[in-house]
CSV table of C-alpha atoms and ligand atoms in Angstrom, one decimal:
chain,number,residue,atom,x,y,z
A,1,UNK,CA,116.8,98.5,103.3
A,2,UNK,CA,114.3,101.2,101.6
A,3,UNK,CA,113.1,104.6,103.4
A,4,UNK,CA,109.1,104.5,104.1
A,5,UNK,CA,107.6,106.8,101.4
A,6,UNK,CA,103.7,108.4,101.2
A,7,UNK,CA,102.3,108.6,97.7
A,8,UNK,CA,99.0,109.7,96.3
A,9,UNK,CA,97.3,106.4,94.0
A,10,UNK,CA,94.8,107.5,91.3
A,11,UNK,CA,93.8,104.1,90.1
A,12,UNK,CA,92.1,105.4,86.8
A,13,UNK,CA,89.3,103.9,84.6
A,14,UNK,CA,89.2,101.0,82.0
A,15,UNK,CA,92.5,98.6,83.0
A,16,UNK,CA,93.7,101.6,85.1
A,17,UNK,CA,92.8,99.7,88.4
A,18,UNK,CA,93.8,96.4,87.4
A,19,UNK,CA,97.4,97.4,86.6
A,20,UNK,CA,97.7,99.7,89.4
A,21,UNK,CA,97.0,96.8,92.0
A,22,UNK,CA,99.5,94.8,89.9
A,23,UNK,CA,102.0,98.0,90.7
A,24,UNK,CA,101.2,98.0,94.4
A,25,UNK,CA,101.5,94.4,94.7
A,26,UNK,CA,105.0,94.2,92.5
A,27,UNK,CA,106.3,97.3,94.8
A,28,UNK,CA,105.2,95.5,98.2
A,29,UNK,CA,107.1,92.0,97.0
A,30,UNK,CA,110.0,93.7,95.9
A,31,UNK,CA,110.6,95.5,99.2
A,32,UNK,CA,109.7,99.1,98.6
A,33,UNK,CA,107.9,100.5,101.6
A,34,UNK,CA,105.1,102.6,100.2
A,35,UNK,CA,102.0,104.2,102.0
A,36,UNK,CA,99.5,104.6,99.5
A,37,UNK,CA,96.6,107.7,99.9
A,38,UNK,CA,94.2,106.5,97.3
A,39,UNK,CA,91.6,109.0,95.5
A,40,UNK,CA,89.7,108.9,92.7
A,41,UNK,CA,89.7,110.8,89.5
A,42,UNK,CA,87.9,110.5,86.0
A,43,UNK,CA,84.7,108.1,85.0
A,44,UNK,CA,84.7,106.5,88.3
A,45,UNK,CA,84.6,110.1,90.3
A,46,UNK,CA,82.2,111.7,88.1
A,47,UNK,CA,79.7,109.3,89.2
A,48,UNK,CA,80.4,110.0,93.0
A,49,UNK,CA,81.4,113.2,93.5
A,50,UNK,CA,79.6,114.8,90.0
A,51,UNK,CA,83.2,116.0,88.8
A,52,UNK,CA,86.0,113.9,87.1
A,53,UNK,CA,88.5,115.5,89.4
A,54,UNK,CA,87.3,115.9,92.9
A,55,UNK,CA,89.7,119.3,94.6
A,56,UNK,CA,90.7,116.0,97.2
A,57,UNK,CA,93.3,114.4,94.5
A,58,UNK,CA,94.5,117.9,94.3
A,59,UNK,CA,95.0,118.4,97.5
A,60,UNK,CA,96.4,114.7,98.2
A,61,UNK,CA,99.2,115.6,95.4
A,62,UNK,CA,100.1,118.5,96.9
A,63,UNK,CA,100.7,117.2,100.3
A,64,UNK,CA,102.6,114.2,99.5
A,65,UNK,CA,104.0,115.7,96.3
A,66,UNK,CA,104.9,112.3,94.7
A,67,UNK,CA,101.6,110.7,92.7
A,68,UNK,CA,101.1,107.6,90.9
A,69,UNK,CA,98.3,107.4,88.4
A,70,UNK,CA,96.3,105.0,86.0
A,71,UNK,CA,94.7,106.1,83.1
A,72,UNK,CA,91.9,107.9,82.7
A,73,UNK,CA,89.4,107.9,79.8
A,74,UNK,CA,88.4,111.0,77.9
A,75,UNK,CA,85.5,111.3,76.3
A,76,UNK,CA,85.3,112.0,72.3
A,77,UNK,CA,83.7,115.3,71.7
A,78,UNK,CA,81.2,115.5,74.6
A,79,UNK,CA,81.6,115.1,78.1
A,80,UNK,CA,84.5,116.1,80.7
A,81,UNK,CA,87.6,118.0,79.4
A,82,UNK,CA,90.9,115.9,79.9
A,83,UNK,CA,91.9,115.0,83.7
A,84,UNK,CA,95.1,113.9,83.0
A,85,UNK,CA,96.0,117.2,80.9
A,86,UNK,CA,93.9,119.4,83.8
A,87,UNK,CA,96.1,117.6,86.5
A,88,UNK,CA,99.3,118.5,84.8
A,89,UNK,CA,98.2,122.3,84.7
A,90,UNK,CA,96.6,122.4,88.0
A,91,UNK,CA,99.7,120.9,89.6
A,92,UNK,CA,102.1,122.9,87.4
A,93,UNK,CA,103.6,119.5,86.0
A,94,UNK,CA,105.7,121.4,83.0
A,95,UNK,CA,107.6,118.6,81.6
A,96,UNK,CA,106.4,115.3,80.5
A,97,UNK,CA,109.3,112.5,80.8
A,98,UNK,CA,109.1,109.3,78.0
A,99,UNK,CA,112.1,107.2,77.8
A,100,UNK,CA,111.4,104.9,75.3
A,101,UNK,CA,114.6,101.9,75.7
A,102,UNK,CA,114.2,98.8,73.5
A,103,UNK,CA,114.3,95.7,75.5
A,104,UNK,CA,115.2,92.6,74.6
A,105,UNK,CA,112.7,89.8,73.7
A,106,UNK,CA,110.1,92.1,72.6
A,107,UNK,CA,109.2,92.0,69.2
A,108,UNK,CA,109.8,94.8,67.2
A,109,UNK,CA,110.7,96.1,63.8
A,110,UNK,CA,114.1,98.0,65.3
A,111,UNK,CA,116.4,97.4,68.4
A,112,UNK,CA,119.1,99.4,70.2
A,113,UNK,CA,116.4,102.1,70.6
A,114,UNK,CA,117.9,104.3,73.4
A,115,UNK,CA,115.4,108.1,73.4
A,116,UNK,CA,114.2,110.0,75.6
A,117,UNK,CA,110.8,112.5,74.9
A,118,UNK,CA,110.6,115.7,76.7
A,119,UNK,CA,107.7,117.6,76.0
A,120,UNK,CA,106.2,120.7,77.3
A,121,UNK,CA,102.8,119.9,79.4
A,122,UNK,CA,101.2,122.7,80.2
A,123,UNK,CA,100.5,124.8,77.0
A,124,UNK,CA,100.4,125.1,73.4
A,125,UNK,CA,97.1,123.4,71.7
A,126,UNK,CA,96.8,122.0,74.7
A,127,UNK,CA,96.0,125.1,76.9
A,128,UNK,CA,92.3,124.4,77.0
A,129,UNK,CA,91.1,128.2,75.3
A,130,UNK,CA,89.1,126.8,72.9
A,131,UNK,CA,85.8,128.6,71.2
A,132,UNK,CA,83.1,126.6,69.5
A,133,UNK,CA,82.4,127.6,66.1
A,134,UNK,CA,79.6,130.6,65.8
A,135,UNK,CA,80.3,131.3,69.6
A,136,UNK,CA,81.3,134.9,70.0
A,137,UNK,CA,84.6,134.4,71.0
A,138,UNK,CA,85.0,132.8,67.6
A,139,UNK,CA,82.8,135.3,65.7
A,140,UNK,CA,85.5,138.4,67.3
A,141,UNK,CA,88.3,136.3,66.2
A,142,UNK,CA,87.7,135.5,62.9
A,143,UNK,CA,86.5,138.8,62.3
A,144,UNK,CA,90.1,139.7,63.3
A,145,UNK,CA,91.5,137.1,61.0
A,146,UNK,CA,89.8,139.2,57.8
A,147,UNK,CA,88.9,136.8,55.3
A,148,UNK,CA,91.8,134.1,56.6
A,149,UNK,CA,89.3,132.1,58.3
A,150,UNK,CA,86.0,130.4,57.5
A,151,UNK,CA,83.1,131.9,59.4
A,152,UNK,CA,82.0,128.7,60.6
A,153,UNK,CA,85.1,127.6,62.4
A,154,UNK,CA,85.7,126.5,66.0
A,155,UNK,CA,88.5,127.9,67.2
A,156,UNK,CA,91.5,126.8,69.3
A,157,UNK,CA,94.3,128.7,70.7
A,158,UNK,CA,97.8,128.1,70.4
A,159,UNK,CA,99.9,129.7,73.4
A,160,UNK,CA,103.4,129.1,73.4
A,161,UNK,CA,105.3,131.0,76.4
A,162,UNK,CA,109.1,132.2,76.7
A,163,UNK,CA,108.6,131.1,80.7
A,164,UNK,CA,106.2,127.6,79.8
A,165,UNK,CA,109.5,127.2,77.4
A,166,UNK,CA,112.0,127.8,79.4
A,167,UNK,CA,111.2,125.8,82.4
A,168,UNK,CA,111.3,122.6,80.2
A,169,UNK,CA,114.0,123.1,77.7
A,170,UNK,CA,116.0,123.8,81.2
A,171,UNK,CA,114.3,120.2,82.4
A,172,UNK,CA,115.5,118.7,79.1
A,173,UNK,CA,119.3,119.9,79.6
A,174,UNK,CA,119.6,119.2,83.0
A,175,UNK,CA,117.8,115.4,82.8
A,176,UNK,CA,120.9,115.3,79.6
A,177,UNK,CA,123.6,116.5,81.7
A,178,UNK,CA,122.3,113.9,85.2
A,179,UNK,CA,122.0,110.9,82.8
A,180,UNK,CA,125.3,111.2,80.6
A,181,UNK,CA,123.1,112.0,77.1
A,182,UNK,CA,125.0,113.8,74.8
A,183,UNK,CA,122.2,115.6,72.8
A,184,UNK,CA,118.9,117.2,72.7
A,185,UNK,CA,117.1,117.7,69.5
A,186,UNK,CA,114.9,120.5,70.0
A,187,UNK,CA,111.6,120.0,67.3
A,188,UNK,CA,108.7,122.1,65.9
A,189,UNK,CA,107.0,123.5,62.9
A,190,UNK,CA,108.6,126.6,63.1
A,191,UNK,CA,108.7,127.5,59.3
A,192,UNK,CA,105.2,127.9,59.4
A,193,UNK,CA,104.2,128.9,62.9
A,194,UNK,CA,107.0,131.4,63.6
A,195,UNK,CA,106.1,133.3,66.3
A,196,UNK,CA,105.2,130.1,68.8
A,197,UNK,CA,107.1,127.3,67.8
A,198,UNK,CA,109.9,130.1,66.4
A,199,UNK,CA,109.6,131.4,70.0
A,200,UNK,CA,110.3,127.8,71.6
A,201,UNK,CA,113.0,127.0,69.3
A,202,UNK,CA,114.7,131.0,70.5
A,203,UNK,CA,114.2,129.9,73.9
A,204,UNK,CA,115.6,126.5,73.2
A,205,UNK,CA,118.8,127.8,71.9
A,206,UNK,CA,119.5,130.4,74.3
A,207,UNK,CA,118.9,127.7,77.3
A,208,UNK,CA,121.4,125.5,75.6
A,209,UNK,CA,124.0,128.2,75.6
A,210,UNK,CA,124.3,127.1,78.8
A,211,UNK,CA,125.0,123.5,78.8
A,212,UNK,CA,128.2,123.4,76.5
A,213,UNK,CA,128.8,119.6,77.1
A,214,UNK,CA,125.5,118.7,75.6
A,215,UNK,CA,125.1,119.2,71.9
A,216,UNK,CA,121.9,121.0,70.9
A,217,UNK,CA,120.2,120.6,67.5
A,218,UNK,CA,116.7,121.7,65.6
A,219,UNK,CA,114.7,119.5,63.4
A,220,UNK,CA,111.2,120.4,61.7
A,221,UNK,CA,108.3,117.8,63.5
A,222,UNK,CA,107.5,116.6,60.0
A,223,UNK,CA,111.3,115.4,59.1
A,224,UNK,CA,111.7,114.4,62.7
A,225,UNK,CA,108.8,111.9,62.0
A,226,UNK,CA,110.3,110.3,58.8
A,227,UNK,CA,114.1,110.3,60.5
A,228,UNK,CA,112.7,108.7,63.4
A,229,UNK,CA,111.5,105.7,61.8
A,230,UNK,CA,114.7,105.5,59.3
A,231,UNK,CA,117.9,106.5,61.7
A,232,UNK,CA,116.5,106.7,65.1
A,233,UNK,CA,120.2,106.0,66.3
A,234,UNK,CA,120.9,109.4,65.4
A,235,UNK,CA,118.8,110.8,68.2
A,236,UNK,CA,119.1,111.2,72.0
A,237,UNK,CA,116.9,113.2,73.8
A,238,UNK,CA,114.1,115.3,72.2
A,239,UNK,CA,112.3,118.2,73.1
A,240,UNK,CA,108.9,119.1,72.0
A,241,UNK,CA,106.1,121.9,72.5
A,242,UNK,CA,103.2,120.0,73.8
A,243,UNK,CA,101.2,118.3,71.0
A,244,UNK,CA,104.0,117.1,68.8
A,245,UNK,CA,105.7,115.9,72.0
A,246,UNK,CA,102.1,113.9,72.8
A,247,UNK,CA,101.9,112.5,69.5
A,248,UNK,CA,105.7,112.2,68.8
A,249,UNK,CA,106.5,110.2,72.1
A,250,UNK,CA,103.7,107.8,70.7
A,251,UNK,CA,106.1,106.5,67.9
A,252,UNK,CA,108.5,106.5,70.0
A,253,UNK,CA,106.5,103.6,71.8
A,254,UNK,CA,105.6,102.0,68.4
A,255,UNK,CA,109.6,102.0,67.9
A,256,UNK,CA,110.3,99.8,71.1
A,257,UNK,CA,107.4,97.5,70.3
A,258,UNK,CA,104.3,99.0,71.7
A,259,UNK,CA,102.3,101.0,74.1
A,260,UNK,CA,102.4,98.1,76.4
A,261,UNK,CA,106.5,98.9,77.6
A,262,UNK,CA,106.4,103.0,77.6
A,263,UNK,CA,106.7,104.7,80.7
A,264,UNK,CA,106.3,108.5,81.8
A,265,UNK,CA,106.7,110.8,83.9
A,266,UNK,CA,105.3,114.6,84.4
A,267,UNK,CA,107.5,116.8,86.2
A,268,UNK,CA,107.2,120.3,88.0
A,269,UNK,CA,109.0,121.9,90.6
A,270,UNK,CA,109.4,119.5,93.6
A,271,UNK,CA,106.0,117.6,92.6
A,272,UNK,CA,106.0,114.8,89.9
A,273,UNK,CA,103.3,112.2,88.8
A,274,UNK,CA,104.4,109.2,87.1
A,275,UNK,CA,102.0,107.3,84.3
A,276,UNK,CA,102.2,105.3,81.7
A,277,UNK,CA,102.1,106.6,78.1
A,278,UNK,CA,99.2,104.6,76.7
A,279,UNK,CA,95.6,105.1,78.1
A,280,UNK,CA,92.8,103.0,79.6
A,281,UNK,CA,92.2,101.1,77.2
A,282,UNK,CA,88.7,99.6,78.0
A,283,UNK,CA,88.0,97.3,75.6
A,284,UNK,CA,90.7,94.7,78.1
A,285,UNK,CA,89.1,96.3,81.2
A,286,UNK,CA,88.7,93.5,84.1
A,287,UNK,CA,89.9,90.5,82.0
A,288,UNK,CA,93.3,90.7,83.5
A,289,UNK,CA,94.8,90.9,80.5
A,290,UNK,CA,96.6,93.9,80.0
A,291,UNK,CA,100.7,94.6,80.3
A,292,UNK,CA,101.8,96.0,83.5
A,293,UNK,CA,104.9,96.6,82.0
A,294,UNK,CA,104.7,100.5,81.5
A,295,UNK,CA,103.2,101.4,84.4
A,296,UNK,CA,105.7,99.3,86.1
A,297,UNK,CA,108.4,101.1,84.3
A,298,UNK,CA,106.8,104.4,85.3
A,299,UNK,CA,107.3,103.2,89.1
A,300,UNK,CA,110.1,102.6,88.5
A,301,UNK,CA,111.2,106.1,87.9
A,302,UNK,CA,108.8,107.0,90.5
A,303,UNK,CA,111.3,105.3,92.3
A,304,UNK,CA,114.5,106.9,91.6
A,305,UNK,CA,113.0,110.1,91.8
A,306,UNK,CA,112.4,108.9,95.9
A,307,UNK,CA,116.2,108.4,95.9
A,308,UNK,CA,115.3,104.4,95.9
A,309,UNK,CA,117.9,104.2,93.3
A,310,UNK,CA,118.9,100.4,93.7
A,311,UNK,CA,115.4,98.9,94.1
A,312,UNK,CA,114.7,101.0,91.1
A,313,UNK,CA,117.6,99.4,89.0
A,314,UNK,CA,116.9,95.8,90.4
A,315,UNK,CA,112.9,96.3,89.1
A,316,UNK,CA,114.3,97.4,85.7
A,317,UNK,CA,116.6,93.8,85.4
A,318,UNK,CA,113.8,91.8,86.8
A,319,UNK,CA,111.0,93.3,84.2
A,320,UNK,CA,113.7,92.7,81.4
A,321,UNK,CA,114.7,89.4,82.2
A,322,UNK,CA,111.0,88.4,82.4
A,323,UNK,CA,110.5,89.8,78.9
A,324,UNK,CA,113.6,88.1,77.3
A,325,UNK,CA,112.7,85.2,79.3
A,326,UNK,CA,109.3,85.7,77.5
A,327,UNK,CA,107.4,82.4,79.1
A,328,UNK,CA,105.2,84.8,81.9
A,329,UNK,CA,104.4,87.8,79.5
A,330,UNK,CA,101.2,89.1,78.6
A,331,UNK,CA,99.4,88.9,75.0
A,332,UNK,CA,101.0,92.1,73.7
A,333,UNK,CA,104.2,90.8,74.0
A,334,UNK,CA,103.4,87.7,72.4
A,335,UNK,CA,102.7,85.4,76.0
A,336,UNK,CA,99.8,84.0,77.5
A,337,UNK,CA,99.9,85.4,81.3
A,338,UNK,CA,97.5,87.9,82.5
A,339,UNK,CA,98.5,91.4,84.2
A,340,UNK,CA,98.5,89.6,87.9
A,341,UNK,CA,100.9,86.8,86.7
A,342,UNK,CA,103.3,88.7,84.7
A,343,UNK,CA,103.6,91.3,88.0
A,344,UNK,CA,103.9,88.0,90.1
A,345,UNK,CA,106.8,86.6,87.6
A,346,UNK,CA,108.6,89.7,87.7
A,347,UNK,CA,108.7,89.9,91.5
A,348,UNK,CA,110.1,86.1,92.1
A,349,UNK,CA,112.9,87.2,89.0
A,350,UNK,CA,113.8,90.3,91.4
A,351,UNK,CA,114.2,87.8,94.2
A,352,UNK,CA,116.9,85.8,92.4
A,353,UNK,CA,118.7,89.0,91.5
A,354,UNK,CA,121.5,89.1,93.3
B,1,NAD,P1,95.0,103.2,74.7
B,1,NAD,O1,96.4,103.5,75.0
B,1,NAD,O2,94.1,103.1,75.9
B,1,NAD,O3,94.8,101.9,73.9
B,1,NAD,C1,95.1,101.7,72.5
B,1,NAD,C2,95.5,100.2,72.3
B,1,NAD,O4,96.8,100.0,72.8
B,1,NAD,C3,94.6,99.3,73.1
B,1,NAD,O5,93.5,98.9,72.5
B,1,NAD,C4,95.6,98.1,73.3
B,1,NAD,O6,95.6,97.3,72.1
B,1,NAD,C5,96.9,98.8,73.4
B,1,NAD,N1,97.4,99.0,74.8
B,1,NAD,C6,97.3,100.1,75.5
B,1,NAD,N2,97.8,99.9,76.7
B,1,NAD,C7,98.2,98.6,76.8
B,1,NAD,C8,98.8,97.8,77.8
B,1,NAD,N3,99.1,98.2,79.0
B,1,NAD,N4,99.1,96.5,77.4
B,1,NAD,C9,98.8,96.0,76.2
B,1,NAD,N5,98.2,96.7,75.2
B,1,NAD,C10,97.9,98.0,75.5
B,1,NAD,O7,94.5,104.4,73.7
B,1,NAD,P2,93.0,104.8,73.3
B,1,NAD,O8,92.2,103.6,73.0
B,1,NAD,O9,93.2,105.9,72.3
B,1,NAD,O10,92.5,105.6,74.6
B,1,NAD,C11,91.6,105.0,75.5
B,1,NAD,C12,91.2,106.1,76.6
B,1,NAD,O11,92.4,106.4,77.3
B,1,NAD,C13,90.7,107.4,75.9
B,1,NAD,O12,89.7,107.9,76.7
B,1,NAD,C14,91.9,108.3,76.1
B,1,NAD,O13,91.6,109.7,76.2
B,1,NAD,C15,92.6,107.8,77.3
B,1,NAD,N6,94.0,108.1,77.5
B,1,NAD,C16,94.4,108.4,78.7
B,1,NAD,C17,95.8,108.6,78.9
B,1,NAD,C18,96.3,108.9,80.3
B,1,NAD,O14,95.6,108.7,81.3
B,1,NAD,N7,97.4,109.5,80.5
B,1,NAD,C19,96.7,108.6,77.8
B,1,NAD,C20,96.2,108.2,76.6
B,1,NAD,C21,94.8,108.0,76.4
């Protein structure tokens, strides 16, 4: 029998609400005893409360320290600054969790795919000090720069910390040591940016001195990439600054078969909020549509995180057999049932589990 847990619910925008009631409904069928406190963040709050992330879905997070979230849209350009990375900072959410585990009766170009992503989630590109071009900030700075940089460029600033490092190269080893890995792959562009991703990599190594039984390794981003696709076997767990961790753990999906199967997680001290890895995508919003698959996944580590270890596994059989069973899956995967159905199919298939 399951322990009652409280968890903060940020539906999202575009599919986001779709897939999250698909979520609740799969969690309440399968026996896990959740109390949801629902809030709202991004399109859907800036039009009620005038800001995309109302200090309430803070403050909900912080009390019940365990969050589940939909996606939420960004706008291009103009517009609000990114909720999802603003609720990672505000909530100190340092490392970003993406296994990516092939499963079977999904189409894909490889199988066997067993990584996990780690990337840092609170700095880097990412860190939000930005100048637009022929503001003064920029002006100062690229006066500094002497001739390096054009005088009409916008300027974005690249932060990479020995503590921001730290924390999650720690997170990295100690997720390898609980879950039996028996490597991390540490990746950057540090040939050319030496003193930030040269500093991650130092910090790297040093943290690793202190896990002997995990093997740790360096590869530059850009010979990660083409390895990836031609001996991903060779990898385990892989640790990233921020942006090449976003963009990375995105092939990662593409090698199990598609954004429609990758889960996540972001992870801070005694706090996590567990997501998906793709993003609204609106286009499918409120035709039911959509695979609830990685959102589902992402419960499901929301779920061992709560110690709910056993529900957690069954949930993991029951979404694979459905998928190798591949009669109740949704377009993505090559089927014909809509979020709701494939959330209902995978719920019965828990049922029969023994
Ligand atoms: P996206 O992930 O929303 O969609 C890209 C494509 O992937 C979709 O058109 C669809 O074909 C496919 N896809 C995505 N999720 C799927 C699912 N569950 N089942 C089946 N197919 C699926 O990426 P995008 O179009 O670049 O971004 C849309 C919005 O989402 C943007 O505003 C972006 O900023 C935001 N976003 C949010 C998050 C987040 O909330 N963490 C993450 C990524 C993107």
């Amino acid at each position: 029998m399951a322990n009652e847990h409280r968890v903060t619910l940020i539906p999202g925008d575009g599919t986001g609400p779709e897939l999250v009631e698909t979520v609740k409904a799969v969690l309440a069928g399968i026996g896990a005893t959740i109390h949801w406190d629902e809030v709202v963040a991004g399109e859907s709050a800036m039009a009620t409360f005038g800001t995309p992330l109302p200090e309430n879905v803070l403050e909900s997070v912080r009390k019940n320290k365990v969050a589940l979230k939909g996606p939420i849209t960004t706008p291009i350009g103009t517009g609000f600054r990114s909720v999802n990375v603003a609720l990672r900072k505000e909530l100190s959410l340092f490392a970003c969790l993406r296994p990516c585990k092939s499963f079977r009766g999904v189409k894909s170009r490889y199988s066997g795919i067993d990584l996990v992503f780690v990337r840092e989630n609170t700095e880097d590109l990412y860190a939000g000090v930005e100048f637009p071009n022929s503001s003064k900030e920029a002006q100062q700075i690229i006066a500094w720069g002497k001739g390096k940089i054009f005088p009409d460029a916008g300027i974005s600033i690249k932060p990479i910390s020995k503590t921001g490092t730290e924390r999650v190269a720690r997170y990295a080893f100690e997720y390898a040591v609980k879950n039996k890995r028996k490597k991390v792959t540490a990746s950057t562009k540090a040939n050319i940016m030496k003193v930030t991703d040269g500093l991650f990599y130092e910090v790297c190594r040093e943290v690793s001195k202190e896990y002997p039984t995990i093997q740790y390794e360096e590869r530059l981003v850009d010979n990660l990439c083409m390895q990836l696709v031609v001996k991903p076997e060779l990898y385990d767990v892989l640790l990233f600054p921020n942006l090449y961790g976003d963009i990375l753990s995105d092939l990662g999906a593409g090698l199990i078969g598609g954004l429609g199967i990758a889960p996540g997680a972001n992870m801070g001290n005694g706090i996590a909020l567990f997501e998906a890895v793709h993003g609204s995508a609106p286009k499918y919003k409120g035709l039911n549509k959509v695979n609830p698959t990685a959102l589902l996944l992402s419960a499901k580590l929301m779920l061992d995180y709560l110690g709910e270890s056993s529900i957690a596994s069954k949930l993991e059989q029951a979404i694979e057999a459905v998928i190798a069973e591949g009669t109740h899956t949704t377009y993505d995967l090559g089927g014909k049932a809509g979020t709701k159905e494939m959330g209902q199919a995978i719920v019965a298939r828990f049922k029969k589990l023994a």
